[in-house]
JSON list of C-alpha atoms in Angstrom, two decimals:
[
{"chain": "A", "resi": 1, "resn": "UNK", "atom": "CA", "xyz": [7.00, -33.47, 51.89]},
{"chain": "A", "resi": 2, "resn": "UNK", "atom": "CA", "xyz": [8.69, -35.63, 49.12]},
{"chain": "A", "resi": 3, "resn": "UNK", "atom": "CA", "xyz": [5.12, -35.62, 47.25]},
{"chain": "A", "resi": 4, "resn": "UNK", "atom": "CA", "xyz": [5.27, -31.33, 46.96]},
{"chain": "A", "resi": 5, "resn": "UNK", "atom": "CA", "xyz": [8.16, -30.89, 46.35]},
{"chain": "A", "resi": 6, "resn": "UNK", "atom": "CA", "xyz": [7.30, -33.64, 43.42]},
{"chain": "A", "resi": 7, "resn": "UNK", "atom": "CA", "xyz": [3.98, -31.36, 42.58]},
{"chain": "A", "resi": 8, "resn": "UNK", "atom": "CA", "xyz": [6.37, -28.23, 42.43]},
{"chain": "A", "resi": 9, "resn": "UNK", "atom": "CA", "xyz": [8.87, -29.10, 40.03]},
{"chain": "A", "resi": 10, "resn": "UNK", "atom": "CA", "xyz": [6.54, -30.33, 38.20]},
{"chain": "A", "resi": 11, "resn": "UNK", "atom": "CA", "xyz": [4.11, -27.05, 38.15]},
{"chain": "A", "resi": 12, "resn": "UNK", "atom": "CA", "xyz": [7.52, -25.29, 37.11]},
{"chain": "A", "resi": 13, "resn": "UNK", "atom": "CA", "xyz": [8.38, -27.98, 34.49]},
{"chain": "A", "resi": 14, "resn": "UNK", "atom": "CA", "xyz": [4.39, -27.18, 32.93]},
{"chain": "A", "resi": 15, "resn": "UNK", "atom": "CA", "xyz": [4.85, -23.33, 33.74]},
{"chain": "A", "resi": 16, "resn": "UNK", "atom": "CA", "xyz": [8.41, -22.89, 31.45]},
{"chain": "A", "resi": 17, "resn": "UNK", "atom": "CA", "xyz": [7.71, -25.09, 28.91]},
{"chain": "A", "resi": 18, "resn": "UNK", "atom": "CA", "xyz": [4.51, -23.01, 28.06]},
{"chain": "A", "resi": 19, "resn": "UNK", "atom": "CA", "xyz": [5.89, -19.91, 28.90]},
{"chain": "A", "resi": 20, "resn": "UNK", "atom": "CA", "xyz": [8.82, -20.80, 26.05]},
{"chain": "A", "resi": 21, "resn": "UNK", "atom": "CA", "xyz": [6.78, -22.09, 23.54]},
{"chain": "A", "resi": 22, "resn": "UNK", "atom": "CA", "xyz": [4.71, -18.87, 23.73]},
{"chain": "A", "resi": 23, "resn": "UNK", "atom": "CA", "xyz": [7.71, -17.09, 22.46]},
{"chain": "A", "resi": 24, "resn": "UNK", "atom": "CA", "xyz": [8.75, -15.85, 19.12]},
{"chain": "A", "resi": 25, "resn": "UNK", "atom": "CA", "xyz": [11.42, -14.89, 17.70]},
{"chain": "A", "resi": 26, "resn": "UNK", "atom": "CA", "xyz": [10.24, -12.41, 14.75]},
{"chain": "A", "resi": 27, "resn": "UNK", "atom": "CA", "xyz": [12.76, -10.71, 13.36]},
{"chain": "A", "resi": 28, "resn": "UNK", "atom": "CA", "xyz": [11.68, -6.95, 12.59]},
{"chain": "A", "resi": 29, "resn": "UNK", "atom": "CA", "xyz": [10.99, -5.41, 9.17]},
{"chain": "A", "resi": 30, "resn": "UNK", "atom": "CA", "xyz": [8.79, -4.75, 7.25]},
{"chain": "A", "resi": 31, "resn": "UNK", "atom": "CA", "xyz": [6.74, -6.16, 3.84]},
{"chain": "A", "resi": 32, "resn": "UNK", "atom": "CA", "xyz": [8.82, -6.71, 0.23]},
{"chain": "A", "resi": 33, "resn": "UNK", "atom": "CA", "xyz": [6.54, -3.50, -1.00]},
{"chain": "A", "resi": 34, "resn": "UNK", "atom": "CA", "xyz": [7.72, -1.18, 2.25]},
{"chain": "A", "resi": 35, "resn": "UNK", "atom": "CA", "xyz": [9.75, 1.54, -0.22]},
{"chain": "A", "resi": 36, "resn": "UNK", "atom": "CA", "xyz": [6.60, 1.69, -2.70]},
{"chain": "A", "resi": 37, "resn": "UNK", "atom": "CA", "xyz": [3.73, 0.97, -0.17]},
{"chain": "A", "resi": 38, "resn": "UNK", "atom": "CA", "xyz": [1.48, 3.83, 0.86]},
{"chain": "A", "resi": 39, "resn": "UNK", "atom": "CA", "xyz": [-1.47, 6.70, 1.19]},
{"chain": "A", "resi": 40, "resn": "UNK", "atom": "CA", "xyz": [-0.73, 8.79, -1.89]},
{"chain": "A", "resi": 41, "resn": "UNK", "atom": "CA", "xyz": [-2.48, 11.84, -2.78]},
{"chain": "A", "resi": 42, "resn": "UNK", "atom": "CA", "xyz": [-2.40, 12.32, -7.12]},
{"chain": "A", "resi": 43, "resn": "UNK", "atom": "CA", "xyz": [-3.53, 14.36, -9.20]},
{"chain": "A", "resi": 44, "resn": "UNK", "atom": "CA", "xyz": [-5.36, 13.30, -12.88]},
{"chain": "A", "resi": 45, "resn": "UNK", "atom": "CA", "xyz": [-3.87, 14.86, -15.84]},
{"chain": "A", "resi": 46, "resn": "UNK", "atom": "CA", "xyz": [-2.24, 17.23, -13.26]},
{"chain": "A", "resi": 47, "resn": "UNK", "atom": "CA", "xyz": [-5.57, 19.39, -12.86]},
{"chain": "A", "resi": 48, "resn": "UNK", "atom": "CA", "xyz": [-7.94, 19.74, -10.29]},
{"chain": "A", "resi": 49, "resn": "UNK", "atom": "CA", "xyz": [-8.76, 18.20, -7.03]},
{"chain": "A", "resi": 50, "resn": "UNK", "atom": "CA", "xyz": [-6.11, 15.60, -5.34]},
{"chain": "A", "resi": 51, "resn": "UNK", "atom": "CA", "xyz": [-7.65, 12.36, -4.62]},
{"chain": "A", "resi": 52, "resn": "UNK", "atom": "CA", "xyz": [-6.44, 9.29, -2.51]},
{"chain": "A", "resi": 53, "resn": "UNK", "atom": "CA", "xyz": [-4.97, 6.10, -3.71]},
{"chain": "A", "resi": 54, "resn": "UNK", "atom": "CA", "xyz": [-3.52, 3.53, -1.95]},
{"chain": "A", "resi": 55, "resn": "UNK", "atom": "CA", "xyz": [-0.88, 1.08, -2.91]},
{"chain": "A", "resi": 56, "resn": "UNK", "atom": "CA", "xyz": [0.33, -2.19, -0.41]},
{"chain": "A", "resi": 57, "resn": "UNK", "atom": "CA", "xyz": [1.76, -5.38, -0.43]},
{"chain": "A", "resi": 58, "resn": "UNK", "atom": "CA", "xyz": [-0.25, -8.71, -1.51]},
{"chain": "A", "resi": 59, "resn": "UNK", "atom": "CA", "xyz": [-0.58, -11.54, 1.03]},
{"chain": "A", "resi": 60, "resn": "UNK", "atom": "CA", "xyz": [1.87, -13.39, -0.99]},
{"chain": "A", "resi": 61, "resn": "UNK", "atom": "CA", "xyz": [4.73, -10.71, -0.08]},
{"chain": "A", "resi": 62, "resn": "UNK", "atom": "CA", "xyz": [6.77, -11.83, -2.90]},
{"chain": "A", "resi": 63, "resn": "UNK", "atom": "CA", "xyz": [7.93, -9.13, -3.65]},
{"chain": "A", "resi": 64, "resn": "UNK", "atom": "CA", "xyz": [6.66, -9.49, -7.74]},
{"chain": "A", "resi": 65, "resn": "UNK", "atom": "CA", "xyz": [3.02, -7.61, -7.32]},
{"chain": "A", "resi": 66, "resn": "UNK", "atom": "CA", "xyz": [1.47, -4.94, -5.33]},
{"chain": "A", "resi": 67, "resn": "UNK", "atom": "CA", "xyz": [-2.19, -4.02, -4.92]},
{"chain": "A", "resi": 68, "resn": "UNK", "atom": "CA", "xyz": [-3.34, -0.49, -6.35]},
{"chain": "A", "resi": 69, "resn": "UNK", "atom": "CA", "xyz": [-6.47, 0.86, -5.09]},
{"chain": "A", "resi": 70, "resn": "UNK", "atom": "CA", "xyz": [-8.53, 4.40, -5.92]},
{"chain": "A", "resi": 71, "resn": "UNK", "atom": "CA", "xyz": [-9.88, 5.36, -2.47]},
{"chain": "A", "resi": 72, "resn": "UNK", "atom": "CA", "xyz": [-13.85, 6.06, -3.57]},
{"chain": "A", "resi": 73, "resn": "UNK", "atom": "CA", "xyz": [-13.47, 7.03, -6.88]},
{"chain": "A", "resi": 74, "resn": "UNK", "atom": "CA", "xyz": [-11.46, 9.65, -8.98]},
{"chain": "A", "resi": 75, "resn": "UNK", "atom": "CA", "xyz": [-12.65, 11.85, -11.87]},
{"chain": "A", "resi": 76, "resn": "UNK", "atom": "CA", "xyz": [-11.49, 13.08, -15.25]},
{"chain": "A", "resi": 77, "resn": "UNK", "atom": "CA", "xyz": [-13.41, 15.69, -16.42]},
{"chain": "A", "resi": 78, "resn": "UNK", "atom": "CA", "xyz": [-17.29, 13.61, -16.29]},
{"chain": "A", "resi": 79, "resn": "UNK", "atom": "CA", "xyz": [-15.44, 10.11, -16.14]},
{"chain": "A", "resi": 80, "resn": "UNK", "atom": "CA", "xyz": [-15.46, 8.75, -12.82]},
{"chain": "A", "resi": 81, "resn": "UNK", "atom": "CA", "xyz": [-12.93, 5.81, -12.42]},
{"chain": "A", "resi": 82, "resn": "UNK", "atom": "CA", "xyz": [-12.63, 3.43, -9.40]},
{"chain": "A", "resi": 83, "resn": "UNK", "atom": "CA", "xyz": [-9.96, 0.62, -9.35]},
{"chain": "A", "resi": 84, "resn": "UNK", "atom": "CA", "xyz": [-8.55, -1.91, -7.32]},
{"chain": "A", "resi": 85, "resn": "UNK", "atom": "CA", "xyz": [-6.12, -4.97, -8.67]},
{"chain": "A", "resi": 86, "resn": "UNK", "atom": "CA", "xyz": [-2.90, -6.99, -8.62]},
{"chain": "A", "resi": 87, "resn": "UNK", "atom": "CA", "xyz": [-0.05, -4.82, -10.47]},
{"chain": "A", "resi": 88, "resn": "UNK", "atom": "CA", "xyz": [3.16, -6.39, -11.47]},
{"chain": "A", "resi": 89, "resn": "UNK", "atom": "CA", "xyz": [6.47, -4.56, -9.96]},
{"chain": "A", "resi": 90, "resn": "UNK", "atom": "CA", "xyz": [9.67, -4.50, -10.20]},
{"chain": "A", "resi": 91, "resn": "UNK", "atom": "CA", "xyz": [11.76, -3.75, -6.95]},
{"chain": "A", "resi": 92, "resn": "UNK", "atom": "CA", "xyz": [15.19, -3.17, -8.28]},
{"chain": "A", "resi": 93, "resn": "UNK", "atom": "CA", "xyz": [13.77, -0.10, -9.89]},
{"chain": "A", "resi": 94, "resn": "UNK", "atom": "CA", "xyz": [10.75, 0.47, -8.25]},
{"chain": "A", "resi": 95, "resn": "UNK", "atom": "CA", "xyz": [8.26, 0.51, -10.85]},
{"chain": "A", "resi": 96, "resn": "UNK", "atom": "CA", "xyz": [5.08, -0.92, -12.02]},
{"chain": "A", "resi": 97, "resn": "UNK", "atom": "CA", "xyz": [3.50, -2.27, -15.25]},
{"chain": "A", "resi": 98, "resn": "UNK", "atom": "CA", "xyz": [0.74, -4.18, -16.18]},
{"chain": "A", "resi": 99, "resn": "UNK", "atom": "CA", "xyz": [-2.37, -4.87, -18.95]},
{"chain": "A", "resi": 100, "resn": "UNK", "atom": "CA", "xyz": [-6.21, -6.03, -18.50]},
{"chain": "A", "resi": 101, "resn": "UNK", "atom": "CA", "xyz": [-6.01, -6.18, -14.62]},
{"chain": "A", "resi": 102, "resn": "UNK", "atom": "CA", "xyz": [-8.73, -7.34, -13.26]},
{"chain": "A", "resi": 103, "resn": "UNK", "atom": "CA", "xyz": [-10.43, -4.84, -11.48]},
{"chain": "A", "resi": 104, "resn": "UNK", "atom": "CA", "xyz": [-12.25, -6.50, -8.77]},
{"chain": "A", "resi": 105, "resn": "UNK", "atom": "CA", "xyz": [-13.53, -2.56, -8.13]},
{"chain": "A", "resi": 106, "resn": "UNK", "atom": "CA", "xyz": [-15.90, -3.35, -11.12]},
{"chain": "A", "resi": 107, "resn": "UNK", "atom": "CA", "xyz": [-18.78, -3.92, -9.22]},
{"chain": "A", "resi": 108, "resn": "UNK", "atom": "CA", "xyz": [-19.82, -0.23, -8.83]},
{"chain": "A", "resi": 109, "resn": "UNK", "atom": "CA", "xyz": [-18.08, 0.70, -11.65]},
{"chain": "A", "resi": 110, "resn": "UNK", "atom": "CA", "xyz": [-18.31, -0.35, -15.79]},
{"chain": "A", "resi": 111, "resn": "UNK", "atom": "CA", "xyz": [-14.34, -1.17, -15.68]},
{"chain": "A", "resi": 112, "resn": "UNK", "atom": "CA", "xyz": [-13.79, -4.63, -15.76]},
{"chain": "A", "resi": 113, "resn": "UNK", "atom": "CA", "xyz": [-10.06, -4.06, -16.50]},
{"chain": "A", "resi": 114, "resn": "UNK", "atom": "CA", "xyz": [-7.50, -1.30, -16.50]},
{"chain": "A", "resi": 115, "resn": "UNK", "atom": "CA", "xyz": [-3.97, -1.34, -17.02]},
{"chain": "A", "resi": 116, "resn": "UNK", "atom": "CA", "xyz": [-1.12, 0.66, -15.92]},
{"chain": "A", "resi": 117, "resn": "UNK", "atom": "CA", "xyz": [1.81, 1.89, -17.71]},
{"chain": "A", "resi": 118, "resn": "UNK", "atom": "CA", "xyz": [5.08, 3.74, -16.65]},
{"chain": "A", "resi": 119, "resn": "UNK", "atom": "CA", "xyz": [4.38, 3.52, -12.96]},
{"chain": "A", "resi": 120, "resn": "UNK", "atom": "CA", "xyz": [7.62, 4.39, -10.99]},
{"chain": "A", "resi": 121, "resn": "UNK", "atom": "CA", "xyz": [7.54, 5.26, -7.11]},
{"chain": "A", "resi": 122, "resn": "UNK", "atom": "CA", "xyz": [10.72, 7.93, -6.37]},
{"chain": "A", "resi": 123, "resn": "UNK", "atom": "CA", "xyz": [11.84, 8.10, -3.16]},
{"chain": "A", "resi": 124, "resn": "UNK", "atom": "CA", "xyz": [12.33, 11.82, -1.76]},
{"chain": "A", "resi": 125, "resn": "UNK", "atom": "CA", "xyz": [11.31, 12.50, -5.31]},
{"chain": "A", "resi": 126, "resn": "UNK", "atom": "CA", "xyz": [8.68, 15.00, -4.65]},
{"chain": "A", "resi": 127, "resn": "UNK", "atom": "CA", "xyz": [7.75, 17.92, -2.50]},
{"chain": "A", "resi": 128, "resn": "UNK", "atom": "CA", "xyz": [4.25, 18.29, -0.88]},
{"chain": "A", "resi": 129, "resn": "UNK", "atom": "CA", "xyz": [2.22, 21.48, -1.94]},
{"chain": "A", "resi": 130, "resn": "UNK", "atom": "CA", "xyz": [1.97, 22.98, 1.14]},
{"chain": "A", "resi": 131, "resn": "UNK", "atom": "CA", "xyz": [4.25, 21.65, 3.98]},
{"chain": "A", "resi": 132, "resn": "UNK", "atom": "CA", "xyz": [7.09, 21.63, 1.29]},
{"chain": "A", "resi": 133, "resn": "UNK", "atom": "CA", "xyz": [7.98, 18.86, 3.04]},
{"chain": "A", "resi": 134, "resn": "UNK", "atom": "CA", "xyz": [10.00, 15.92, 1.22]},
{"chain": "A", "resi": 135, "resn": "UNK", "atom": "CA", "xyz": [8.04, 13.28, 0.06]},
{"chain": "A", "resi": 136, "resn": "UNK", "atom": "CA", "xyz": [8.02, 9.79, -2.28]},
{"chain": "A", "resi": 137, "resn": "UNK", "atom": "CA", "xyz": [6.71, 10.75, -5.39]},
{"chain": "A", "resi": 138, "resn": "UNK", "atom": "CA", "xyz": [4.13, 8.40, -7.40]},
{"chain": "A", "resi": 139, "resn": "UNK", "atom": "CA", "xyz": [3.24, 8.49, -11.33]},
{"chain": "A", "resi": 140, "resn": "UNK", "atom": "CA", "xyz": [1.99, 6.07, -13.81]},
{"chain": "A", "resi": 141, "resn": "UNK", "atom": "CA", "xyz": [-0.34, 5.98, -17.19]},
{"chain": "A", "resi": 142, "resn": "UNK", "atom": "CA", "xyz": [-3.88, 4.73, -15.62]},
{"chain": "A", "resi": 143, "resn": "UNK", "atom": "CA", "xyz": [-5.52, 3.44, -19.08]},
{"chain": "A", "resi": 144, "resn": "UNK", "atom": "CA", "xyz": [-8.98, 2.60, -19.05]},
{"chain": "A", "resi": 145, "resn": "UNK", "atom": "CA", "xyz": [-11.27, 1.74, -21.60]},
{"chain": "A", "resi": 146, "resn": "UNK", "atom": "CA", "xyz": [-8.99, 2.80, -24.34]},
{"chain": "A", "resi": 147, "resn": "UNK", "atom": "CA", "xyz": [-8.20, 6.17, -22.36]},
{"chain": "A", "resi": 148, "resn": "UNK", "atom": "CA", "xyz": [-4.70, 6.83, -20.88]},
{"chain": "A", "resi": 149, "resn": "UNK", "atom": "CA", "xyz": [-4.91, 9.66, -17.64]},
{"chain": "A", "resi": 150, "resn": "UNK", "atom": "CA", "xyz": [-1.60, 10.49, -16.31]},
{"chain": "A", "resi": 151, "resn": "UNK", "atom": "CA", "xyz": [-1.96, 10.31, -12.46]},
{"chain": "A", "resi": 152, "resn": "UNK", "atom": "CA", "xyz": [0.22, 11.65, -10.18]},
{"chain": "A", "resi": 153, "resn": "UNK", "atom": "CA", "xyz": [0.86, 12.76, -6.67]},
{"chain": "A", "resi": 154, "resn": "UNK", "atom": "CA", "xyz": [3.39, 12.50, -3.25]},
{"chain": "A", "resi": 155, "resn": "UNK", "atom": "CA", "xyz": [3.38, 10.11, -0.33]},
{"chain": "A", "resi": 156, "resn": "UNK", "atom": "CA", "xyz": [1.13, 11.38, 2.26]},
{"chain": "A", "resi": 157, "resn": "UNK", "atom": "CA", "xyz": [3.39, 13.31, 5.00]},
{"chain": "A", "resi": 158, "resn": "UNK", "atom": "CA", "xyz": [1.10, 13.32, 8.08]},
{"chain": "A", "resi": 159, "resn": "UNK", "atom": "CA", "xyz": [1.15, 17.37, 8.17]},
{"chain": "A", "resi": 160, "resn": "UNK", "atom": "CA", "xyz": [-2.71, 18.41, 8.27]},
{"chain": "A", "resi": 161, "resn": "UNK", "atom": "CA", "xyz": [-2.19, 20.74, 6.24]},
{"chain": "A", "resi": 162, "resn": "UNK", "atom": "CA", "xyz": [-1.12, 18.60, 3.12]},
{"chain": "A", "resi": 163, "resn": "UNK", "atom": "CA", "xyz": [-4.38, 16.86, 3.34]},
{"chain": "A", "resi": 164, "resn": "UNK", "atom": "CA", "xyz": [-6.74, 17.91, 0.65]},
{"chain": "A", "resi": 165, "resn": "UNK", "atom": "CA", "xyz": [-8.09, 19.53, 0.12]},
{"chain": "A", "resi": 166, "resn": "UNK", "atom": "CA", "xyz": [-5.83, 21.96, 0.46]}
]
């Protein structure tokens, strides 16, 4: 009798110890980038078809850099431009700079840098086309190669029918 009851506190000893050390006490939230993180539909040179580009945090979630990324590729006119890299940010204000990023995009395209002027992410600073619904507003100075396209475009609001195209 003496030995299960022995065996039993013992199995309940093993059984809460593991149970507790499988818990975790995360506290929610989200990344350093959550106000300028997102799907964003743009415009180039504020003509033509919207395309999709996609800015989120870096693994590093330091709050000092965000990744930028063209979904596929995006066109000016004939020039077809396709870039993915490391942009420096500034929270307070919300905006993003930087020069000859590497564009780690470069292997299906002949950009091997870009850089990125006047980029500012407005919250509620935008309407969508169709929905009219309120939405974060993106904008910076993509320059590649020498050449400077304005790009532009709101936060993607989940209504289908402010998915292009429209």
């Amino acid at each position: 009798m003496k030995k299960n009851i022995f065996i039993n506190t013992i199995i309940v000893l093993i059984m809460v110890v593991l149970t507790s050390a499988c818990k975790k006490d995360v506290p929610a939230g989200g990344t350093s980038m959550e106000k300028m993180a997102g799907d964003w539909y743009v415009q180039v040179n504020n003509e033509g078809t919207y395309y999709s580009v996609l800015s989120f945090n870096t693994s590093a979630d330091d709050g000092k850099e965000m990744w930028i990324q063209t979904s596929g590729t995006i066109k000016s006119g004939s020039t077809v431009i396709a870039v993915k890299g490391k942009i420096p940010v500034n929270l307070n204000d919300q905006s993003f700079s930087g020069t000859n990023i590497a564009n780690i995009a470069s292997t299906k395209t002949t950009i091997p840098t870009f850089s990125v002027a006047n980029g500012k992410v407005v919250t509620n600073g935008t309407v969508a086309p169709i929905s009219k619904a309120v939405a974060d507003l993106i904008s910076f100075d993509l320059i590649v190669n020498g050449v400077s396209y304005k790009v532009e475009g709101f936060h993607k609001t989940g209504f289908l029918e402010d998915f292009p195209p429209f």
